[in-house]
GROMACS .gro file of C-alpha atoms in nm:
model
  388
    1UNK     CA    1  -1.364  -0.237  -0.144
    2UNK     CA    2  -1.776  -0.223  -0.205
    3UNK     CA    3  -1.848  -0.301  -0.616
    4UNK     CA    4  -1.446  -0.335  -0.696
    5UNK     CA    5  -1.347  -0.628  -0.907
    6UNK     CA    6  -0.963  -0.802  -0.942
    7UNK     CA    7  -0.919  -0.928  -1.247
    8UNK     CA    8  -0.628  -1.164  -1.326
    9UNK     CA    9  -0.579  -1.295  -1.694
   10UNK     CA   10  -0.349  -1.567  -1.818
   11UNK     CA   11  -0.288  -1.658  -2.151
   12UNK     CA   12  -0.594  -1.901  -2.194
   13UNK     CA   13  -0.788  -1.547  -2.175
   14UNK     CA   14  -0.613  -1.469  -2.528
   15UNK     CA   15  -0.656  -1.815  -2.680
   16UNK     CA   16  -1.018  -1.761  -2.670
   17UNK     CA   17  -0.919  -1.540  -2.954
   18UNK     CA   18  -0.697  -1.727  -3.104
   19UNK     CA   19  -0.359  -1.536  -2.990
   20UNK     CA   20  -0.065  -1.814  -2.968
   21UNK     CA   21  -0.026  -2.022  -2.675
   22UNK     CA   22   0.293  -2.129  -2.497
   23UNK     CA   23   0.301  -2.483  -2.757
   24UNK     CA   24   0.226  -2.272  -3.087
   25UNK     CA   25   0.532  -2.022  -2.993
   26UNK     CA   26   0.749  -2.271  -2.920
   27UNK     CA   27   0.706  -2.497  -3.242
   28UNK     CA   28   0.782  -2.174  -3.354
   29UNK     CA   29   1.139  -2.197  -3.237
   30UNK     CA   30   1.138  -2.551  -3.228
   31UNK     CA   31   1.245  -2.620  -3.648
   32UNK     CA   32   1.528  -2.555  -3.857
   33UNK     CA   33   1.588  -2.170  -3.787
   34UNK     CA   34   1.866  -2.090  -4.063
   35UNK     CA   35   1.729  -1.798  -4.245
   36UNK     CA   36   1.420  -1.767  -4.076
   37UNK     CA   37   1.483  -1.470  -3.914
   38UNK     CA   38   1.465  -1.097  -4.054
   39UNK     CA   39   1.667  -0.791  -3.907
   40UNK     CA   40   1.540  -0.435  -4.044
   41UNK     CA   41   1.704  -0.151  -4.029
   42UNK     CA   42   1.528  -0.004  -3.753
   43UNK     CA   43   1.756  -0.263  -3.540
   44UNK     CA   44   1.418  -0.497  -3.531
   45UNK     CA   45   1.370  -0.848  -3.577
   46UNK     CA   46   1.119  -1.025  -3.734
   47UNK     CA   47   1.015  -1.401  -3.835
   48UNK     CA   48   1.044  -1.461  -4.199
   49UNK     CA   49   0.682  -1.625  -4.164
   50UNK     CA   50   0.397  -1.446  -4.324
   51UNK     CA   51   0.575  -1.180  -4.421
   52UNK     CA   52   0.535  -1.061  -4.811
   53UNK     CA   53   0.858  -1.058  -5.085
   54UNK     CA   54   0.898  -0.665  -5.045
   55UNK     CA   55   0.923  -0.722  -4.599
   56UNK     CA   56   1.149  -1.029  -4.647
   57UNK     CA   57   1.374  -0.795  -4.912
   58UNK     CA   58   1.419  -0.552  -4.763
   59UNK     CA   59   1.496  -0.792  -4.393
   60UNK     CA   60   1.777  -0.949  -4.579
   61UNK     CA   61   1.954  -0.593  -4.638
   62UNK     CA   62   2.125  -0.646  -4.281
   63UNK     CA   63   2.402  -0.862  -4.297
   64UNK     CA   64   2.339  -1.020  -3.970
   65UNK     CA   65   2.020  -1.178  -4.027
   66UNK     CA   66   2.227  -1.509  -4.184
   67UNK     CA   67   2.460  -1.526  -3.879
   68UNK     CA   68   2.204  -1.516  -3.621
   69UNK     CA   69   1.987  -1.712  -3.783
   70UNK     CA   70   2.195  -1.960  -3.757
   71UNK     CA   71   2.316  -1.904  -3.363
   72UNK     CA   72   1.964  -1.888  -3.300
   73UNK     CA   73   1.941  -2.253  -3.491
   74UNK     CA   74   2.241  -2.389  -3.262
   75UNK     CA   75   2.097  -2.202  -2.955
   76UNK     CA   76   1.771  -2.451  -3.036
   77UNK     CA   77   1.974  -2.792  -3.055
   78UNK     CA   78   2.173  -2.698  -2.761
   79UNK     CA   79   1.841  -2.666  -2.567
   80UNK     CA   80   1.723  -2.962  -2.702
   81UNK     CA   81   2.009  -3.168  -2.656
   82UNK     CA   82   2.002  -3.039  -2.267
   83UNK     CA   83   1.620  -3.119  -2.175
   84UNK     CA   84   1.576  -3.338  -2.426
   85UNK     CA   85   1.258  -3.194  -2.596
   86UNK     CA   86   1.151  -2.825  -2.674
   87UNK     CA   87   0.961  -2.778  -2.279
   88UNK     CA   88   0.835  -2.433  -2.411
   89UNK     CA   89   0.977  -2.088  -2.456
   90UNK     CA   90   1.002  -1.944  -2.135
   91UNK     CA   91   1.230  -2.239  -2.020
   92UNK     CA   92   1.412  -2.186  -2.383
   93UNK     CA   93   1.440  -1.816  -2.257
   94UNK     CA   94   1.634  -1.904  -1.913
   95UNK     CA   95   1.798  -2.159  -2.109
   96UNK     CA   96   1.988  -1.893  -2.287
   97UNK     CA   97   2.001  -1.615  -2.021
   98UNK     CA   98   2.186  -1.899  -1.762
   99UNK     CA   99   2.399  -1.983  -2.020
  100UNK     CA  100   2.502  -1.692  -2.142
  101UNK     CA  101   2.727  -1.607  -1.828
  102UNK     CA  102   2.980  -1.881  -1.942
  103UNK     CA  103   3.173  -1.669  -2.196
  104UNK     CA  104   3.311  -2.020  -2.302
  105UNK     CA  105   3.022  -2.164  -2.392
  106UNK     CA  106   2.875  -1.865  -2.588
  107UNK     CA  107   3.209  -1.875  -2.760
  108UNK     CA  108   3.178  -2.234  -2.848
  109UNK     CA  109   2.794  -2.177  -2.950
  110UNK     CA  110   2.907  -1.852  -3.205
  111UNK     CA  111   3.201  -2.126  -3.316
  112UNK     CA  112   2.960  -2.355  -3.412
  113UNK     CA  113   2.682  -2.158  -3.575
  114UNK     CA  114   3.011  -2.004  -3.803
  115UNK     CA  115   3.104  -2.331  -3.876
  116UNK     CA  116   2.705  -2.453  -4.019
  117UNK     CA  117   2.736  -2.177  -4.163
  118UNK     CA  118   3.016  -2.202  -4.344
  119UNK     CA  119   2.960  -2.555  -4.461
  120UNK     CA  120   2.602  -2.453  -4.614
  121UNK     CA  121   2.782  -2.180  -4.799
  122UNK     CA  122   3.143  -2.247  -4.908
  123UNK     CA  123   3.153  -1.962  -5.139
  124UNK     CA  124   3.173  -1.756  -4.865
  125UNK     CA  125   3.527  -1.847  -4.838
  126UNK     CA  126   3.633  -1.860  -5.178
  127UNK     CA  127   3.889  -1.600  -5.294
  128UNK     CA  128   3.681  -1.409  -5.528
  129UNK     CA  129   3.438  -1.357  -5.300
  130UNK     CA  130   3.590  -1.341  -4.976
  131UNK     CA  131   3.584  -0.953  -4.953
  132UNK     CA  132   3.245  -0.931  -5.080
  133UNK     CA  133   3.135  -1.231  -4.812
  134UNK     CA  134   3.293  -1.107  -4.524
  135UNK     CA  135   3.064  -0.862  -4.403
  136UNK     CA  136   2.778  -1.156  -4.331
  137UNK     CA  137   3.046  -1.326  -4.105
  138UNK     CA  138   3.080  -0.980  -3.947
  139UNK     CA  139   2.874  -1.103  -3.639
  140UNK     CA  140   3.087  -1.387  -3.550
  141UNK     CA  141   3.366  -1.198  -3.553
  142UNK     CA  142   3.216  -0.923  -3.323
  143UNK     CA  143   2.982  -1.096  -3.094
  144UNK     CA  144   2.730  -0.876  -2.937
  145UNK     CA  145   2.578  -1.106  -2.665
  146UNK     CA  146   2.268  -0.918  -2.556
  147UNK     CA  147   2.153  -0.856  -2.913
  148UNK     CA  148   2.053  -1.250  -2.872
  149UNK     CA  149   1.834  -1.153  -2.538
  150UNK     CA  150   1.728  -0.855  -2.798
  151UNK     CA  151   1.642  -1.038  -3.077
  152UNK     CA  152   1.455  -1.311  -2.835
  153UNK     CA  153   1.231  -1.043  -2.765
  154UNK     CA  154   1.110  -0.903  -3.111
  155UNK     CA  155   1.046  -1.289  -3.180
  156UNK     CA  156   0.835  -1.350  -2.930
  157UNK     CA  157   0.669  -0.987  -2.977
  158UNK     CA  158   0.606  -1.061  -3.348
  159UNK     CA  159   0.447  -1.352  -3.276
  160UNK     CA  160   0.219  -1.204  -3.031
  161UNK     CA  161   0.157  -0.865  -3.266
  162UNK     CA  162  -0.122  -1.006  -3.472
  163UNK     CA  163  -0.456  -1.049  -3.322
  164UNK     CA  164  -0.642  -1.347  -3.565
  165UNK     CA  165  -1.010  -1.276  -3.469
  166UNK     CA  166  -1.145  -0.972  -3.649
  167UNK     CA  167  -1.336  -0.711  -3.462
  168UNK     CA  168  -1.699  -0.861  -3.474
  169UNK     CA  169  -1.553  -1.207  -3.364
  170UNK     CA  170  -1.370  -1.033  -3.036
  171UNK     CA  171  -1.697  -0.853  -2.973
  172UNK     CA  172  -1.896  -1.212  -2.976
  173UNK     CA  173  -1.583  -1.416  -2.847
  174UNK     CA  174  -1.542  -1.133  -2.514
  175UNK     CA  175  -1.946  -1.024  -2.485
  176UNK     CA  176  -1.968  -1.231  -2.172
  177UNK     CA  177  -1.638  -1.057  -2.020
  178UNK     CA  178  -1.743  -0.686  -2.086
  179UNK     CA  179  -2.133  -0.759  -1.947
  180UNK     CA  180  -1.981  -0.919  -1.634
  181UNK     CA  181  -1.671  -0.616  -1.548
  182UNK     CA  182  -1.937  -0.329  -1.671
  183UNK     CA  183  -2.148  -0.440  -1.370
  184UNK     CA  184  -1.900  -0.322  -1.081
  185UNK     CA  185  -1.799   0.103  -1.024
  186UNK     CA  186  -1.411  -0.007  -1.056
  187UNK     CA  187  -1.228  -0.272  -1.180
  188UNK     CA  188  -0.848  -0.343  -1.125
  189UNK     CA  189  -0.740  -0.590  -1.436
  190UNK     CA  190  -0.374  -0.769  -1.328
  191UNK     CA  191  -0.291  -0.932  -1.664
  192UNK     CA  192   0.034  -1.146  -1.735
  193UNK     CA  193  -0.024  -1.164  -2.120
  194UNK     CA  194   0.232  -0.912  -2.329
  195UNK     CA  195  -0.027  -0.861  -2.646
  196UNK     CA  196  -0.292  -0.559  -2.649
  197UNK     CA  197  -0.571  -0.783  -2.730
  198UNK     CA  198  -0.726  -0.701  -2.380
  199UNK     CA  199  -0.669  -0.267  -2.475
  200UNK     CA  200  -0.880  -0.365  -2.829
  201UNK     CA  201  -1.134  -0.564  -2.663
  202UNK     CA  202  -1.208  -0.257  -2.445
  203UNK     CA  203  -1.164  -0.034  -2.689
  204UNK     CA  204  -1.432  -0.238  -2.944
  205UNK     CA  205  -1.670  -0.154  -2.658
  206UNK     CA  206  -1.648   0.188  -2.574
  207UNK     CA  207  -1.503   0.129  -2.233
  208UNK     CA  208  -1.178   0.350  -2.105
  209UNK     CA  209  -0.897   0.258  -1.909
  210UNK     CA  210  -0.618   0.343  -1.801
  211UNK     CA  211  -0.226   0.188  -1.758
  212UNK     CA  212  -0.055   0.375  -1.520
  213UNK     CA  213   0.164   0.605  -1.773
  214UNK     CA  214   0.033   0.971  -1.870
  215UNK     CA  215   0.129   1.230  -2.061
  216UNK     CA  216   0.092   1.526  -1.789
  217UNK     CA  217   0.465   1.642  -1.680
  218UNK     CA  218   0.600   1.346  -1.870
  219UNK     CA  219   1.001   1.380  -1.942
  220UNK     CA  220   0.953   1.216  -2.282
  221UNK     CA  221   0.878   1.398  -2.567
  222UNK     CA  222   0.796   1.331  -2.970
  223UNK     CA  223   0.732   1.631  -3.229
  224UNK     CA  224   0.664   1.886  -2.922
  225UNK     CA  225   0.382   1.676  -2.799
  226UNK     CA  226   0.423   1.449  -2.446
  227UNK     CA  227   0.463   1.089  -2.449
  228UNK     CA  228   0.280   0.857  -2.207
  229UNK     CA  229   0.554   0.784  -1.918
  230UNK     CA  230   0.502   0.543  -1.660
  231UNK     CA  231   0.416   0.699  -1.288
  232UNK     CA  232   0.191   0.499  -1.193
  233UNK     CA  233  -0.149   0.707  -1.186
  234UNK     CA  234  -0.452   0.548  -1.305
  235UNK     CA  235  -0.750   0.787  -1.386
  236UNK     CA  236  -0.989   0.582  -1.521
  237UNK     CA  237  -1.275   0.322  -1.390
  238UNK     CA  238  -1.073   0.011  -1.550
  239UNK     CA  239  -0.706   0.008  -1.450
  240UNK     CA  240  -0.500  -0.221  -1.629
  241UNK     CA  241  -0.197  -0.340  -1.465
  242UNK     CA  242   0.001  -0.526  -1.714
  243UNK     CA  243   0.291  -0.710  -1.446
  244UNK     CA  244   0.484  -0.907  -1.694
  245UNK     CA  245   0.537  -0.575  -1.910
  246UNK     CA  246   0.359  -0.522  -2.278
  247UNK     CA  247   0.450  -0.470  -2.642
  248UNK     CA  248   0.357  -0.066  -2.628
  249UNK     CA  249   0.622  -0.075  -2.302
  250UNK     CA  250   0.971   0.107  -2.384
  251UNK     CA  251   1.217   0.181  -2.147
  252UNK     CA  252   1.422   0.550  -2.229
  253UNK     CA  253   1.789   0.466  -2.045
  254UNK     CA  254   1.955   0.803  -1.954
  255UNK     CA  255   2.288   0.895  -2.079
  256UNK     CA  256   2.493   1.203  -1.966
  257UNK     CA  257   2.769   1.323  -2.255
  258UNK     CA  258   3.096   1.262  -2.135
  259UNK     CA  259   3.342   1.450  -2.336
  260UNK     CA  260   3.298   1.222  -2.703
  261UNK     CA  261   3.169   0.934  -2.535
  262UNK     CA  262   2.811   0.809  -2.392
  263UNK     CA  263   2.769   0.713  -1.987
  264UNK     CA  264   2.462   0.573  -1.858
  265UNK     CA  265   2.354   0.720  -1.566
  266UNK     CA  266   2.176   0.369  -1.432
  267UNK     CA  267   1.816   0.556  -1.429
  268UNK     CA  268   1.503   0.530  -1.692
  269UNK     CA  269   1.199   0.598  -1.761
  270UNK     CA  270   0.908   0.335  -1.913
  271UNK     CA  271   0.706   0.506  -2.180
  272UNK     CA  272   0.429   0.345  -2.387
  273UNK     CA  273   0.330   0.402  -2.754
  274UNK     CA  274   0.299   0.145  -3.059
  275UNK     CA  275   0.369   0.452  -3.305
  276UNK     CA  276   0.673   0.362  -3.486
  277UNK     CA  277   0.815   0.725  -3.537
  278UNK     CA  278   0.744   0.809  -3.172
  279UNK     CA  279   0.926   0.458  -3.023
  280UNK     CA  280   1.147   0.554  -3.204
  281UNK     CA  281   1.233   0.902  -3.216
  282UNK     CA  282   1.116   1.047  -2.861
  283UNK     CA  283   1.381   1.270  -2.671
  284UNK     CA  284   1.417   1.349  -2.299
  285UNK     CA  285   1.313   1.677  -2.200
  286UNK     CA  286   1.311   1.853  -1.874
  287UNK     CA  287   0.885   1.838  -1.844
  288UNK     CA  288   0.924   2.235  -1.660
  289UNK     CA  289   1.140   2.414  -1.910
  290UNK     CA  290   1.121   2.172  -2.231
  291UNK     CA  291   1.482   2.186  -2.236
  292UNK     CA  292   1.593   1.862  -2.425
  293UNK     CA  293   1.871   1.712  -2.229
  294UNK     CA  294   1.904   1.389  -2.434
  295UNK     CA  295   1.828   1.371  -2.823
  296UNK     CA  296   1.824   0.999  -2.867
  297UNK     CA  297   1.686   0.654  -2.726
  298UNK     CA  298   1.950   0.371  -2.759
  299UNK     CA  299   1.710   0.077  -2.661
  300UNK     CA  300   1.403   0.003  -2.848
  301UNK     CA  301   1.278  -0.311  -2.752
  302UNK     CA  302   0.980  -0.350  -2.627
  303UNK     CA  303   0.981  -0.451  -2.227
  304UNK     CA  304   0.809  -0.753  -2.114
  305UNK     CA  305   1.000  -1.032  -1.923
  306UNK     CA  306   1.005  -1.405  -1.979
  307UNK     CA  307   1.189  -1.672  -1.840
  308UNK     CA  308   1.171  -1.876  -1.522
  309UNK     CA  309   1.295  -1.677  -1.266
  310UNK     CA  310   1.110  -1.332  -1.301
  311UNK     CA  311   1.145  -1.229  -0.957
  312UNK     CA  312   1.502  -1.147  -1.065
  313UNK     CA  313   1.380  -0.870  -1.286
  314UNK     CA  314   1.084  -0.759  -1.080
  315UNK     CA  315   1.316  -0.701  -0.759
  316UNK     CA  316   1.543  -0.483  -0.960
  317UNK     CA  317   1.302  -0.281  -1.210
  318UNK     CA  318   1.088   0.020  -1.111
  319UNK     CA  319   0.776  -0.063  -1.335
  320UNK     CA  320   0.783  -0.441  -1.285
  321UNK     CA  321   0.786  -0.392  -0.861
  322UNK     CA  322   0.561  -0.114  -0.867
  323UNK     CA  323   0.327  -0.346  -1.063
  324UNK     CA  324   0.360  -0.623  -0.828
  325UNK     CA  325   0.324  -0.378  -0.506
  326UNK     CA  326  -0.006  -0.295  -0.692
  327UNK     CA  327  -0.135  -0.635  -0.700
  328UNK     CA  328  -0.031  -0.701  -0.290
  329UNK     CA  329  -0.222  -0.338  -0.256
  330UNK     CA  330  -0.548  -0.417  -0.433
  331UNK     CA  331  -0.587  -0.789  -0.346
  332UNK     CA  332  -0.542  -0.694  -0.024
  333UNK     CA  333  -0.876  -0.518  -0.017
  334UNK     CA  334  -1.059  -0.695  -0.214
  335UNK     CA  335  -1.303  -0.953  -0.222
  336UNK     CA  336  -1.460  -1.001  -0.564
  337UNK     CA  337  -1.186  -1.200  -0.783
  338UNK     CA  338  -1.255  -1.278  -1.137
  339UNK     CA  339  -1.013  -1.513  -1.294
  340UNK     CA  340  -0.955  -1.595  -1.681
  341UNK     CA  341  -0.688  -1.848  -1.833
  342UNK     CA  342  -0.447  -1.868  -1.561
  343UNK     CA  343  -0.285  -2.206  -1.472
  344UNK     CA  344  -0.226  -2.070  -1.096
  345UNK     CA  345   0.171  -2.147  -1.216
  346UNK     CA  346   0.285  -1.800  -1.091
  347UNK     CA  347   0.331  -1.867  -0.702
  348UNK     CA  348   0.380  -1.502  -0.646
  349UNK     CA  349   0.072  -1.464  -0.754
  350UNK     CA  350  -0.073  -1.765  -0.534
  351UNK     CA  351   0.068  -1.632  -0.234
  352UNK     CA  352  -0.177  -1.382  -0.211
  353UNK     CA  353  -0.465  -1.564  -0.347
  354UNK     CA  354  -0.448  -1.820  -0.118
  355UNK     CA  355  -0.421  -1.557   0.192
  356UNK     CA  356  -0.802  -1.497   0.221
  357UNK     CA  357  -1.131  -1.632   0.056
  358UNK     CA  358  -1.249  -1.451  -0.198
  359UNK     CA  359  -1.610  -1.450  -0.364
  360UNK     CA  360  -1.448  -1.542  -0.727
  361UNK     CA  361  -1.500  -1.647  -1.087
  362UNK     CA  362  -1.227  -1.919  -1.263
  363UNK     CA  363  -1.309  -1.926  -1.634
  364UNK     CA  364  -1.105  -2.221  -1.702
  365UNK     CA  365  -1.158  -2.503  -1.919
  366UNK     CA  366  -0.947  -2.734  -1.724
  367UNK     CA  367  -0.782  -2.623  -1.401
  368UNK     CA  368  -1.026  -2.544  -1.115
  369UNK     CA  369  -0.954  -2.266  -0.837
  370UNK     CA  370  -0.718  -2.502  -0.584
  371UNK     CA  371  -0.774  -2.206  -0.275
  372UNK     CA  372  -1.058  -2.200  -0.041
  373UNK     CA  373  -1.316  -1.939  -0.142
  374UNK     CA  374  -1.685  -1.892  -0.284
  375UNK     CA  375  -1.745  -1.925  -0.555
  376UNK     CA  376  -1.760  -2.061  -0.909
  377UNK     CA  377  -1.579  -2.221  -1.183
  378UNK     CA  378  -1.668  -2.227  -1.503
  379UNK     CA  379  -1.566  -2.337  -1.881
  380UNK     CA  380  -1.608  -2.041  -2.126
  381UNK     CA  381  -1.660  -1.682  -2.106
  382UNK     CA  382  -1.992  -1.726  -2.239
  383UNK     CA  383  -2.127  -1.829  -1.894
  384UNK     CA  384  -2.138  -1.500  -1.814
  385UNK     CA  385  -2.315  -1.307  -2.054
  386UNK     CA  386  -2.583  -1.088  -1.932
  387UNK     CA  387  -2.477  -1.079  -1.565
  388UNK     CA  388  -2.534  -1.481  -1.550
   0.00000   0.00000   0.00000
């Protein structure tokens, strides 16, 4: 491919600005989590951290935050207790999917979180206020097991939410970045991160891209006008594969009305916004006719995956291995390779790097390209500014 650039990014590419890293999300988790956590009544979760008085009020309205603050406490000694130290979130995340398919265990974990509980607040139990009480023990009574996976999620996506460098920073911090990509006709970005601080930096410089979802004949639809759905189309220069999923990504499950109750159908489609009225009020339509055929979304949580074993989800999810098919497709053809922040960790990833020799980049501070190739490695991005 003559002038085409692969770009992959790991998360030292966001650290440049700042963004949390793998050790500042998991000290995150890694403390005393009763009543750290926030549930609004939009079904999201939220850390209790930097929030103002008016945000935390109205995040304690929910009965559940108490009670799942404090599974997610026991969830964190339990971890801790197995590997002996906090190893870092992603393992954290595994920890609790493997785990979670031992109904005894989970039953034992929800035991003991009801039983902190308890003993930090004995008035729960007291007659006069046992009625009044009961409703925050509600959860323990009623376990819903993949609200934790749920809740997992909005944690880690409200950490990763706020960008800390302001606009004129990521303009200075990323200069060297957007001279080097602007010099080839097309560039195919494969990024691993979940935040939209690569989308700003692009924006902040006047350059479009594009993510593979479009509104043309989309099936999802919010105040008559088309959501972006995921088919896989790219139309611009810059095409911005995001393979471990994003914030903006929702996924609309189908359900068919069977006589007063709800069956999924087992299909979906991915759409992308971060409007809050749109994630969470976009209907199904048939794109021909406009007919709505489904008037509600029962998942809103935004799609990225974590863990150890990915390759479980990937296999099994039509974004995540049409992503993945896109990065065996372009690398394939390529030889220009510019890498930023990755720890080469992802062996999926090194399968195909180390398949050819490519003429590449590794901005790195510490970990040098380990496949045979020509090229470079350097220590910031600002080794490249002005086409150096």
């Amino acid at each position: 491919m003559e002038n085409h650039l692969t770009v992959i990014l790991g998360a030292g590419f966001s650290a440049n600005a700042g963004m949390p890293t793998a050790s500042s999300i998991a000290e995150r988790f890694n403390r005393d989590l009763r009543e750290k956590l926030l549930s609004a009544s939009s079904s999201e979760w939220f850390w209790i951290d930097d929030k103002d008085e008016t945000f935390m009020h109205n995040g304690r309205l929910n009965y559940d935050y108490i009670a799942y603050s404090y599974v997610f406490n026991e969830l964190v000694k339990s971890y801790v207790a197995d590997r002996g130290k906090f190893i870092y979130y992603e393992d954290f995340y595994q920890f609790i999917i493997d785990n979670f398919t031992n109904s005894d265990w989970v039953e034992e974990l929800f035991e003991k979180a009801k039983k902190a509980l308890l003993t930090d607040k004995p008035f729960f139990l007291e007659e006069k206020n046992k009625e009044y009480y009961k409703s925050y023990l509600f959860a323990f009574d009623h376990k819903q097991f993949q609200k934790v996976s749920d809740i997992l999620n909005y944690l880690i996506g409200d950490i990763l939410s706020v960008i800390p460098k302001n606009d004129a920073e990521l303009i200075e911090i990323y200069q060297g970045f957007i001279d080097y990509i602007s010099q080839f006709e097309s560039v195919d970005i494969f990024t691993l991160n979940h935040d939209l601080l690569l989308e700003r930096i692009l924006e902040l410089n006047g350059l479009k891209y594009s993510k593979g979802f479009n509104v043309e004949d989309s099936p999802i639809s919010h105040n008559d006008l088309s959501v972006p759905y995921f088919n896989n189309t790219f139309n611009e220069k810059i095409k911005i594969h995001k393979l471990h999923g994003s914030l903006d990504f929702f996924q609309f499950r189908h359900y068919e009305q069977n006589g007063m109750w709800l069956q999924p159908t087992g299909e979906y489609d991915y759409y992308m916004t971060t409007n809050y009225s749109t994630k969470h009020n976009s209907i199904r339509i048939n794109p021909d006719t406009k007919e709505i055929l489904q008037d509600y979304n029962l998942d809103i949580v935004p799609k990225f995956i974590t863990g150890t074993r990915k390759l479980d989800t990937i296999d099994n999810d039509i974004l995540f291995k049409q992503l993945f098919k896109n990065f065996g497709e372009v690398i394939n053809k390529s030889e220009n390779l510019f890498i930023s922040g990755y720890s080469f960790s992802d062996e999926h990833l090194n399968e195909k790097l180390k398949s050819k020799e490519f003429n590449y980049i590794n901005q790195n501070p510490s970990k040098e390209y380990p496949f045979d190739g020509n090229g470079k490695n350097i220590k910031n991005l600002n080794e490249l500014k002005n086409g150096s």
